[in-house]
Coordinates of C-alpha atoms and ligand atoms in Angstrom, one line a residue:
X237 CA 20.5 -0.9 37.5
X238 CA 19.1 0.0 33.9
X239 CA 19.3 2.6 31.7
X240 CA 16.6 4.2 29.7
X241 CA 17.1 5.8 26.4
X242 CA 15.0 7.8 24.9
X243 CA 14.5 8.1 21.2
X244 CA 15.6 5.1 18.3
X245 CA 17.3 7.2 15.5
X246 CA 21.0 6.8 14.9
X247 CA 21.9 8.4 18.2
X248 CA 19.6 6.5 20.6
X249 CA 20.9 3.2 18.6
X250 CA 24.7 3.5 19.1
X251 CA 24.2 4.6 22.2
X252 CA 22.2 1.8 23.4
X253 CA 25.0 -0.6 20.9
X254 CA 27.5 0.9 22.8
X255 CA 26.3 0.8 26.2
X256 CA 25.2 -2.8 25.8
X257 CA 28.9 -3.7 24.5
X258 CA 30.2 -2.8 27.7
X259 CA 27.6 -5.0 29.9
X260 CA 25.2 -2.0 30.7
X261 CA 21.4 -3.1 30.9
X262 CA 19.5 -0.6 28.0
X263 CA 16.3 0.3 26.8
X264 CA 15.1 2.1 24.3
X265 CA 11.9 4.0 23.5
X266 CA 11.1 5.0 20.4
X267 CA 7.3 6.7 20.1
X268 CA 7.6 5.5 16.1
X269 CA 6.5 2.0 14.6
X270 CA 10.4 2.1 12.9
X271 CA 13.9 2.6 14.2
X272 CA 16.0 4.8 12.4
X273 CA 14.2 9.0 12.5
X274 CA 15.4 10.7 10.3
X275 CA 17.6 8.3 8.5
X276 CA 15.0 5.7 8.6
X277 CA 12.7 3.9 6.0
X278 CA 9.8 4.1 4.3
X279 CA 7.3 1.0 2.8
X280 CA 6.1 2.0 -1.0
X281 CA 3.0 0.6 -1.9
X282 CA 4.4 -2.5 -4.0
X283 CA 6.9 -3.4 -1.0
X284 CA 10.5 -1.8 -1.1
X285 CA 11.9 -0.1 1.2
X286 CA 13.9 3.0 1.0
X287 CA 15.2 5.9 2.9
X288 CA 12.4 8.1 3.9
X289 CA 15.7 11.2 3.4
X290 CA 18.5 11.0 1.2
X291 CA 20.9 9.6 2.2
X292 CA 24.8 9.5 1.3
X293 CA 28.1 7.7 3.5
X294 CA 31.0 9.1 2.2
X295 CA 34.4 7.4 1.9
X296 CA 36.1 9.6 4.6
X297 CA 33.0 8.2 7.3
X298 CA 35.7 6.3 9.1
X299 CA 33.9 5.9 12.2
X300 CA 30.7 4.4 10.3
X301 CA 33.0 2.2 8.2
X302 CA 34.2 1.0 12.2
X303 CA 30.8 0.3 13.1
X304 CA 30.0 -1.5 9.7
X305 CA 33.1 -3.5 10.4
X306 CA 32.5 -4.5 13.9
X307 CA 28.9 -5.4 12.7
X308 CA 30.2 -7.6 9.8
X309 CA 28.3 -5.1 7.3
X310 CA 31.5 -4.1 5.5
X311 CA 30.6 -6.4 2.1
X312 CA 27.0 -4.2 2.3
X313 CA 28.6 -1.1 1.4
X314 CA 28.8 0.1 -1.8
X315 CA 30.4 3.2 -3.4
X316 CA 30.0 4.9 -7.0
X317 CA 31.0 7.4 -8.8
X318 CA 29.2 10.5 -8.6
X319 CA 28.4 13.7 -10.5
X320 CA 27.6 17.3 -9.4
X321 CA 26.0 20.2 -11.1
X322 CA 24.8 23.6 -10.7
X323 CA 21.9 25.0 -11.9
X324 CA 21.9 28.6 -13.8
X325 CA 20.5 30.4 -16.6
X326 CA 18.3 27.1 -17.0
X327 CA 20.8 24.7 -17.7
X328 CA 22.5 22.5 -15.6
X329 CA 26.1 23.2 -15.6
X330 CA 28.7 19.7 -14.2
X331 CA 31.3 20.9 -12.0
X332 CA 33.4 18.0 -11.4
X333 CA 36.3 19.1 -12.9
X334 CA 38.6 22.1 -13.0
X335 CA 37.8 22.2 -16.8
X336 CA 33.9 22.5 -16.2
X337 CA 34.9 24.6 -13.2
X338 CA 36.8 27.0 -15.4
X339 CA 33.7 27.1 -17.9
X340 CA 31.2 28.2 -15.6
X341 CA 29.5 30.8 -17.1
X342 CA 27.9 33.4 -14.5
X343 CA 31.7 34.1 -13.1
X344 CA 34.7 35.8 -15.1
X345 CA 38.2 34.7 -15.2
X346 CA 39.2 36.4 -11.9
X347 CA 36.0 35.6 -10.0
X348 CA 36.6 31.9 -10.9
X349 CA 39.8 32.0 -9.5
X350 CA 38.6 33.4 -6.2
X351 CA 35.8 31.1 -6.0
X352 CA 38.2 27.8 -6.5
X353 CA 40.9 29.7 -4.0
X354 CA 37.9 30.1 -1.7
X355 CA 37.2 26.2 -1.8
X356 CA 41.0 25.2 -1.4
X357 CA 41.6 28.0 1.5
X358 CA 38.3 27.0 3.8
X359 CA 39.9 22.9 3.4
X360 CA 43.3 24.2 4.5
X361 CA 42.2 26.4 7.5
X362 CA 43.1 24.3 10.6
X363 CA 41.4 26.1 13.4
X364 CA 37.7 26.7 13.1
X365 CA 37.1 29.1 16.3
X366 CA 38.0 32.8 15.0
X367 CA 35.1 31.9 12.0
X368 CA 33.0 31.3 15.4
X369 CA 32.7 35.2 15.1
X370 CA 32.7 35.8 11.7
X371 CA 29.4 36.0 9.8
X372 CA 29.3 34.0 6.4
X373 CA 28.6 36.9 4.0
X374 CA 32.0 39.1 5.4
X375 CA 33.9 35.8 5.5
X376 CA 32.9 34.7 1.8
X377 CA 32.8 38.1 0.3
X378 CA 36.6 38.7 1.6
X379 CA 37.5 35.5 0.4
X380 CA 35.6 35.2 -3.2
X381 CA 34.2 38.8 -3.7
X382 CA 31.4 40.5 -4.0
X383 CA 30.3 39.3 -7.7
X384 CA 30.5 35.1 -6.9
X385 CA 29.1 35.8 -3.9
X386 CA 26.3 37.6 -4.9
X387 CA 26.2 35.2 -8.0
X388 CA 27.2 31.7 -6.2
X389 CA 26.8 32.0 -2.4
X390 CA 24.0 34.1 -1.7
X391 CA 21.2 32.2 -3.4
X392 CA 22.6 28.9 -1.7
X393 CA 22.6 30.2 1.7
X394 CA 19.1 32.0 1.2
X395 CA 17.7 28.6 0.0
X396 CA 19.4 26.5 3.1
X397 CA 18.3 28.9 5.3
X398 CA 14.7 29.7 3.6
X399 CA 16.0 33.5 3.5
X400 CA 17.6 35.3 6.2
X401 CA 21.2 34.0 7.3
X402 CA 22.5 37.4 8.8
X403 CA 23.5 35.8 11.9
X404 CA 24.9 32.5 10.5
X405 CA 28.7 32.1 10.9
X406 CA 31.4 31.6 8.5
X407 CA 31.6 28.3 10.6
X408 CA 28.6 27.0 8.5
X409 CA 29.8 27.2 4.7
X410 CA 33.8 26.2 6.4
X411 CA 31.7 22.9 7.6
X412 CA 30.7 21.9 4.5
X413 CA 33.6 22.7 2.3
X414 CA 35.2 20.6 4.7
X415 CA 33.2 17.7 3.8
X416 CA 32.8 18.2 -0.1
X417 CA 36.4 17.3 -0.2
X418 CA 36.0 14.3 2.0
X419 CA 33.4 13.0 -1.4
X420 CA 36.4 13.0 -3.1
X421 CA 37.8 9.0 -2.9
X422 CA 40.5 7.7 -4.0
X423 CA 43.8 8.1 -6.0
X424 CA 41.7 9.7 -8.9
X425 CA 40.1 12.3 -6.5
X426 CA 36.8 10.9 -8.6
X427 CA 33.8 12.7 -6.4
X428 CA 32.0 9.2 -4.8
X429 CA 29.2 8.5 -2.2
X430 CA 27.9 5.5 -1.1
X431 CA 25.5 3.4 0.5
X432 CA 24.3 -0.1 2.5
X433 CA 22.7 -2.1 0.8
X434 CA 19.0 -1.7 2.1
X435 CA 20.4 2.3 3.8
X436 CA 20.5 3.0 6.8
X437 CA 17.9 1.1 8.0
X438 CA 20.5 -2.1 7.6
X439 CA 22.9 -0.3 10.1
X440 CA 20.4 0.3 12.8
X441 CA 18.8 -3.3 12.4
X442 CA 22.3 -4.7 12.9
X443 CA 23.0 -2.7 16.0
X444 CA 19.4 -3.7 17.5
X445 CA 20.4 -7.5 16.9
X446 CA 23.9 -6.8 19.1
X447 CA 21.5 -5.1 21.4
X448 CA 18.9 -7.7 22.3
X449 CA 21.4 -10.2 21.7
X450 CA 23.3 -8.3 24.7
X451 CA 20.0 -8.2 26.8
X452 CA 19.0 -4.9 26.0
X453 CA 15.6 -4.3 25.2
X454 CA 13.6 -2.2 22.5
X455 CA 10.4 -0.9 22.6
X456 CA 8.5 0.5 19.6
X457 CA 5.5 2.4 19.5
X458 CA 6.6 3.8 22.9
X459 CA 6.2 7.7 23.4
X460 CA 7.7 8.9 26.5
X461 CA 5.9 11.7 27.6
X462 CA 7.6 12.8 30.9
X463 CA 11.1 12.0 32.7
X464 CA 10.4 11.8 36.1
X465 CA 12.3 14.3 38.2
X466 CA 12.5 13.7 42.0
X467 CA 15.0 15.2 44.4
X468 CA 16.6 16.6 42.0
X469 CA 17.2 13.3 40.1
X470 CA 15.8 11.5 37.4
X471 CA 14.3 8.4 38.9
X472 CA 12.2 6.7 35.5
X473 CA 9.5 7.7 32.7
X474 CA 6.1 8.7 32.3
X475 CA 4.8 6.5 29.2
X476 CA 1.1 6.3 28.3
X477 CA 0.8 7.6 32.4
X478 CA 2.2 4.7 33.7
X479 CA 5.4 5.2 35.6
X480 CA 8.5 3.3 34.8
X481 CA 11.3 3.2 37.1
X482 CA 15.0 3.9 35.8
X483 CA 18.7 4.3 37.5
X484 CA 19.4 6.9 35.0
X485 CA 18.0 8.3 31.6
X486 CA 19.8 9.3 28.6
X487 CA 17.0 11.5 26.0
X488 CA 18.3 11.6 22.3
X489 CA 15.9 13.8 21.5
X490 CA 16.1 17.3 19.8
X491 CA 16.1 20.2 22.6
X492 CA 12.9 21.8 22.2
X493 CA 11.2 18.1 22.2
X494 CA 13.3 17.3 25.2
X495 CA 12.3 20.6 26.8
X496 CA 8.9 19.2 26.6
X497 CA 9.6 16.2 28.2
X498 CA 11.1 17.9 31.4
X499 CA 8.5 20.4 32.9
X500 CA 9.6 20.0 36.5
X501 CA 13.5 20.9 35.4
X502 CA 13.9 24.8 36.9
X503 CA 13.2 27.5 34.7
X504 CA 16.6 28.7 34.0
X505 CA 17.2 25.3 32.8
X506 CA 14.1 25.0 30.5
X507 CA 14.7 29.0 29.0
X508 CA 18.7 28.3 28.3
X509 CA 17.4 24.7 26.4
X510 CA 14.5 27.0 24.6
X511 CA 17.4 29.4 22.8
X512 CA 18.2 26.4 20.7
X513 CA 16.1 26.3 17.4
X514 CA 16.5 24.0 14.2
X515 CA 15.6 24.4 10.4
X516 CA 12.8 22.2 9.8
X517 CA 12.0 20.2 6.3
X518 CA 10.0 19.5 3.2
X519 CA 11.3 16.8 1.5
X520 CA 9.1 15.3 -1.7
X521 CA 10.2 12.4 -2.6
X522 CA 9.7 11.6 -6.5
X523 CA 9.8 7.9 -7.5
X524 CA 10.0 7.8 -11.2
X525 CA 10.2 5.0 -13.9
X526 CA 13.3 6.3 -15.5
X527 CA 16.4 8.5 -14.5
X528 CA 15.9 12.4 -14.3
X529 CA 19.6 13.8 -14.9
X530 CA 22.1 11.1 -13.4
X531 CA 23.5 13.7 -11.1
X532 CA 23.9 12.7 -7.7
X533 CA 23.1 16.7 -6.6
X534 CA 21.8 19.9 -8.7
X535 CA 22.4 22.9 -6.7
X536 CA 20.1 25.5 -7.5
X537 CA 21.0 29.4 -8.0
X538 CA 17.8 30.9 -9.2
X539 CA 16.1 32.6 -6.2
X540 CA 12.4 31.4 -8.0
X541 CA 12.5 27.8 -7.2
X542 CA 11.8 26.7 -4.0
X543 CA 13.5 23.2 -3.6
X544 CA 17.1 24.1 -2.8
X545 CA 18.4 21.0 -4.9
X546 CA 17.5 17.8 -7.2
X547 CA 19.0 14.8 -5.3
X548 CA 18.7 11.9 -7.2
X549 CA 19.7 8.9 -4.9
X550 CA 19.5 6.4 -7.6
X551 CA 22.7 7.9 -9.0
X552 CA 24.9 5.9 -6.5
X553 CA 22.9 3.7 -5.8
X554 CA 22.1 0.9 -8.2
X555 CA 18.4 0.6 -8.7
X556 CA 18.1 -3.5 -8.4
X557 CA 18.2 -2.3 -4.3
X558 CA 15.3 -0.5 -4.3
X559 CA 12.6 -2.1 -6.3
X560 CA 14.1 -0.9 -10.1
X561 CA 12.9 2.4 -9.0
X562 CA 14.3 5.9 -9.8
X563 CA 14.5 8.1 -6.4
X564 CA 14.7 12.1 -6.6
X565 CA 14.3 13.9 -3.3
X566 CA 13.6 17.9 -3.8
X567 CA 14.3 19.4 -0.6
X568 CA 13.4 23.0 0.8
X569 CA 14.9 23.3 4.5
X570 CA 12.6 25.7 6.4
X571 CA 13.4 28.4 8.7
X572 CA 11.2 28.2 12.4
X573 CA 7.6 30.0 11.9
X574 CA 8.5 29.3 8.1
X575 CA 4.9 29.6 6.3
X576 CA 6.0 26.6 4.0
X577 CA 5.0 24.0 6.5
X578 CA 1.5 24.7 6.3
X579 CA 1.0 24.3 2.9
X580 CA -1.0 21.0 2.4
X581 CA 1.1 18.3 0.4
X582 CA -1.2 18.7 -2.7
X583 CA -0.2 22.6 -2.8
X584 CA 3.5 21.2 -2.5
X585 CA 2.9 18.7 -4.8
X586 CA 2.0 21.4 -7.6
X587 CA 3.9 24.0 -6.5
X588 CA 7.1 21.5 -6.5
X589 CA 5.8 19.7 -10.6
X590 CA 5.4 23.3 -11.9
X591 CA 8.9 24.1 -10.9
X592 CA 10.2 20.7 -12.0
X593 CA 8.5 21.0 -15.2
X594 CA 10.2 24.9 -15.8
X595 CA 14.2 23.6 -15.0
X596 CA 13.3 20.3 -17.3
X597 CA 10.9 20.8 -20.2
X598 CA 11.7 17.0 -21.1
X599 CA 10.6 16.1 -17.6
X600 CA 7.3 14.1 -18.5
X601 CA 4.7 13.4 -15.6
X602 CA 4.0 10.2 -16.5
X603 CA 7.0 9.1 -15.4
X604 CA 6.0 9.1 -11.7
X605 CA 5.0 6.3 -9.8
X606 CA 4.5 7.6 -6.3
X607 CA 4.8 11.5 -5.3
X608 CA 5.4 11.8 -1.6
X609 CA 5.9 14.9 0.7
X610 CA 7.5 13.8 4.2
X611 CA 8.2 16.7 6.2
X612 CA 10.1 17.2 9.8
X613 CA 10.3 20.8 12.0
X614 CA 13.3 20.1 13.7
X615 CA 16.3 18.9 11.4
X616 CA 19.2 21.0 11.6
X617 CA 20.1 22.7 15.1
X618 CA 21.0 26.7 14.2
X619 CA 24.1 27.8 15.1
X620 CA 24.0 31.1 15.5
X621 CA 27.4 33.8 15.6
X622 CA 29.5 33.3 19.2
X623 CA 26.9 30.7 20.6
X624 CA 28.6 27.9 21.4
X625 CA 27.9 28.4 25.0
X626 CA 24.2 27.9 23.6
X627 CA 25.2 24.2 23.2
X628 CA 23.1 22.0 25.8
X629 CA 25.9 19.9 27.5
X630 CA 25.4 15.9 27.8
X631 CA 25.3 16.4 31.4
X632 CA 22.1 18.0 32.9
X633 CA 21.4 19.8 35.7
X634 CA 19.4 17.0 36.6
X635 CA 21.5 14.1 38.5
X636 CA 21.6 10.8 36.2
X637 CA 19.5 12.6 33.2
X638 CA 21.5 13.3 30.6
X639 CA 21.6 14.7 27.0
X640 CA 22.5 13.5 23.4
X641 CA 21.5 15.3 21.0
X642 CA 22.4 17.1 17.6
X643 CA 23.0 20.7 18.9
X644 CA 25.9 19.5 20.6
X645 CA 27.3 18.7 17.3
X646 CA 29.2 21.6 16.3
X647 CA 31.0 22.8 13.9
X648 CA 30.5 19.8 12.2
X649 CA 27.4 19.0 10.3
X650 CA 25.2 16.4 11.7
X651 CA 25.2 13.3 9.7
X652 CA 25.2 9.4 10.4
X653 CA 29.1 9.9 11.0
X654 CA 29.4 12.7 13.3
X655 CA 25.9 11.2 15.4
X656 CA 27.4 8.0 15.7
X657 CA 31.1 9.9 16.5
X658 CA 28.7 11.9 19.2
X659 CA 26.8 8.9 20.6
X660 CA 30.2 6.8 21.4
X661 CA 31.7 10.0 23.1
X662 CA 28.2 10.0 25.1
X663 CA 28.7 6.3 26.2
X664 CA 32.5 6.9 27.3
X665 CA 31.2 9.8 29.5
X666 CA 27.9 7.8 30.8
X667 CA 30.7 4.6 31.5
X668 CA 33.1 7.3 33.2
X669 CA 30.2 8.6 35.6
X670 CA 30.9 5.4 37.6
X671 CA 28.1 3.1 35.9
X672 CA 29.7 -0.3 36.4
X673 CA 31.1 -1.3 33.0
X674 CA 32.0 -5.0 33.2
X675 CA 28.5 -6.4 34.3
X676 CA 29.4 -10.4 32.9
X677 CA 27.4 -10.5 29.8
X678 CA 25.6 -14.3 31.0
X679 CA 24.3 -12.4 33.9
X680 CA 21.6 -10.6 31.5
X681 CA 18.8 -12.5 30.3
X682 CA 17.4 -11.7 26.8
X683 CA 14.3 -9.6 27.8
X684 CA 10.8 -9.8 26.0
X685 CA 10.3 -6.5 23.5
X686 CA 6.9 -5.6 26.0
X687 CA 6.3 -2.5 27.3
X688 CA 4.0 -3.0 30.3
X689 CA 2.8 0.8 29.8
X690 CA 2.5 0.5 25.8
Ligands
FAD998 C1 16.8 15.6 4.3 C2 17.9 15.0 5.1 C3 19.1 14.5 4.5 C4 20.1 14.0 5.2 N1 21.2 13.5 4.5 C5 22.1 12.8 5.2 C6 23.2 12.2 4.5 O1 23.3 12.2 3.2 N2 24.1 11.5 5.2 C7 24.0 11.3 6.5 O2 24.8 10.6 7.1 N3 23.1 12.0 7.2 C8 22.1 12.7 6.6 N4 21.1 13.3 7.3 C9 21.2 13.5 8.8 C10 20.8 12.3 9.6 O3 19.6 11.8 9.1 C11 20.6 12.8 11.0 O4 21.7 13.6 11.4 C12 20.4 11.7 12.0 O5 19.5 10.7 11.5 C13 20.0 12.2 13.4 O6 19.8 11.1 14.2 P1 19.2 11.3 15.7 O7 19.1 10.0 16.3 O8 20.1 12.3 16.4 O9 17.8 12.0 15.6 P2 16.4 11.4 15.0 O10 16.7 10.7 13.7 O11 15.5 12.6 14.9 O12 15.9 10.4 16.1 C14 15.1 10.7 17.2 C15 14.2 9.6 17.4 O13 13.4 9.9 18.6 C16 12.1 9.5 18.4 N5 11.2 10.2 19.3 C17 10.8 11.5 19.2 N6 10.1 11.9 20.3 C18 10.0 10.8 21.1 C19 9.4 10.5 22.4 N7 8.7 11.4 23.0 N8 9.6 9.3 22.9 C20 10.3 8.3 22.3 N9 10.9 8.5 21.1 C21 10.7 9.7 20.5 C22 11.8 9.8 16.9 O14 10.7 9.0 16.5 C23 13.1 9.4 16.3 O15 13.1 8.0 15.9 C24 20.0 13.9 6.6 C25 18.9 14.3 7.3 C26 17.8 14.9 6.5 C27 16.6 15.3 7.2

């Protein structure tokens, strides 16, 4: 009996940790040199490592803080103090407080009233399924009004989204709200986020350990490019055209990459996966000598930039763990087709300075030590109004092939804590389906980390 998984990002990870846990014999192949996807690491020229993505744990991840514990990482996590702004009118305006709140300048008296009753209304809904049908500009417009949306919402959506969000529901912005309040830590309600020591990529290294130290194996530099399909089952993997043989296979994949990976599933099955789409990413990541602002996040209002914020890492986390660097990431989230992506990384690279340059006149080039534009098509799964039956299941069609995967996350947003969350519920349903759970842990020898067909 063995169990392939396809795909080492958090997902495939603590799916395979929690497989293994329970005696299951796992493997998992990852096409990439590094575990971790999305939320793994990059190598900068002189050596450090750091998170190829921003990326924050907040103090309300309790299932992460579970896994940290159970992995003895607890002492690796670190939290701070964090700041957020907006920017309008060319200045960056703190709203951490209900005193800066209340100063905001593009909103009146009453609209800032609405916007703050907006915030604390969307944290005290407790049923998320009638917004299911509600499009975010009705929901937010009743709620704050026509003026703070127009003002506040709108340009925030229309940079998430890279423009059109007609069809988004009210589901989205209720999400997020949702977890704004969870940064809040604390008696003092002091906005925090935090990190491990060394990011993610400390997490997943920690899991592969328990993994191989349970007998599982990992294979890097492994891209599968078919699951075999016979009889209606899935019976192993096609990797580098070699066949390997597998009792069942669990992909980790985003859909339309799984859909790839499954030509001989019927066609019904391969159109219903094809409805699911995802935003996509241009993420520059700006390593600088020096601070830029000390906010954790700028959002940005003004329709004429194209990054939708200024994350600056390095504001929670203390820059002895990343090489004494400063790390800004200046995302724009692309919509499918979006003509963004084909710009080379130079034109980015200007495009992005110029507009740096305009928001911080002080902002001097020669603070920059490295420049880099990482990019990645499918990032956020689109949820689109009354589609949850859109939602791949974790069962397939396909007899012992299953799925578990981002779109499935819903309404939540997809993060390290709700993936992790999602990959334990897969595990429970795999160990349900009758895969024997109690196979004596001495009974599984530590395998080699070769992949005959790599
Ligand atoms: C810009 C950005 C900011 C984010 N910020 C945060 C944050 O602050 N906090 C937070 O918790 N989360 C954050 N996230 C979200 C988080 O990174 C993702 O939700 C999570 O990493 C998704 O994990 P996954 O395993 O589902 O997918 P992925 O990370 O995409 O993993 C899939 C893996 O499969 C591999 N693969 C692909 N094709 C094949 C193949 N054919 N064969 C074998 N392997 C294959 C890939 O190489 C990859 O390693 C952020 C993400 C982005 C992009």
């Amino acid at each position: 009996m063995s169990i392939a998984i396809v795909g080492g990002g958090i997902m495939g990870l603590t799916l395979g940790y929690e497989l293994s846990k329970r005696g299951l014999p796992i493997e998992i192949l990852e096409a990439s040199p590094v575990l971790g996807g999305l939320a793994g690491p990059m190598v900068l020229e002189d050596g450090t490592a750091v998170d190829r993505f921003y990326h924050a744990i907040l103090s309300s991840d309790s299932h992460l803080a579970q896994l940290c514990d159970e992995l003895g990482l607890t002492s690796e996590l670190r939290f701070h103090e964090t700041r957020m702004g907006f920017f309008y009118g060319n200045e960056i305006h703190s709203m951490n407080n209900i005193v800066e709140f209340l100063r905001f300048p593009p909103l009146g008296w009453v609209d800032r009233f609405r916007l703050g009753l907006t915030v604390l209304y969307a944290q005290l809904v407790p049923d998320w399924r009638p917004l299911e049908s509600v499009g975010v500009e009705k929901w937010l417009t009743r709620l704050s009004g026509r003026r703070v949306f127009q003002n506040i919402w709108r340009p925030m959506l229309r940079a998430k989204f890279d423009g059109s969000f007609d069809d988004t529901p009210a589901t989205y912005i209720w999400a997020r709200l949702v977890r704004m309040k969870s940064t809040r830590g604390g008696a003092s309600q002091k906005e925090e986020a935090g990190h491990l020591i060394g990011g993610y990529a400390t997490l997943m290294k920690a899991m592969a350990q328990r993994i191989r130290d349970a007998g599982g194996k990992i294979q890097m530099r492994c891209p599968v490019q078919e699951v075999l399909i016979e009889g209606g089952r899935a019976c192993g993997l096609r990797i580098r055209q070699e066949r390997r043989s597998f009792d069942a296979v669990v992909v980790t994949l985003q859909a339309p990459i799984f859909r790839r990976l499954i030509p001989a599933a019927s066609p019904d099955y391969l159109d219903y996966l094809g409805q699911t789409d995802y935003l996509g990413i241009i993420c520059p990541l700006l390593v600088l000598d020096k601070p830029l602002t000390g906010f954790w996040t700028i959002n940005i209002t003004d329709d004429r930039i194209p990054f939708t914020g200024v994350i600056e890492t390095t504001a929670y986390i203390d820059p002895q763990y990343v090489g004494g660097h400063h790390l800004v990431y200046l995302p724009k989230y692309t919509a499918p087709g979006s003509p963004w992506q084909s710009k080379s990384d130079d034109e980015i690279r200007e495009i992005w300075l110029q507009h740096l340059q305009a928001m911080f006149p002080s902002f001097d080039r020669r603070s920059i030590r490295y420049f880099l534009v990482h990019r990645e098509r499918y990032v956020e799964p689109l949820h689109r109004l009354n589609s949850t039956h859109l939602s791949p299941s974790i069962n397939t069609p396909i007899k012992d092939l299953y799925l578990s995967t981002t779109a499935q996350i819903y309404p939540a947003l997809t993060n390290g804590e709700s993936v992790s969350r999602h990959a334990r519920q897969t595990a429970q349903l795999i160990l349900g389906g009758g895969y024997p759970s109690a196979i004596p842990q001495e009974s599984i020898a530590l395998q080699e980390e070769t992949c005959a067909a790599c």
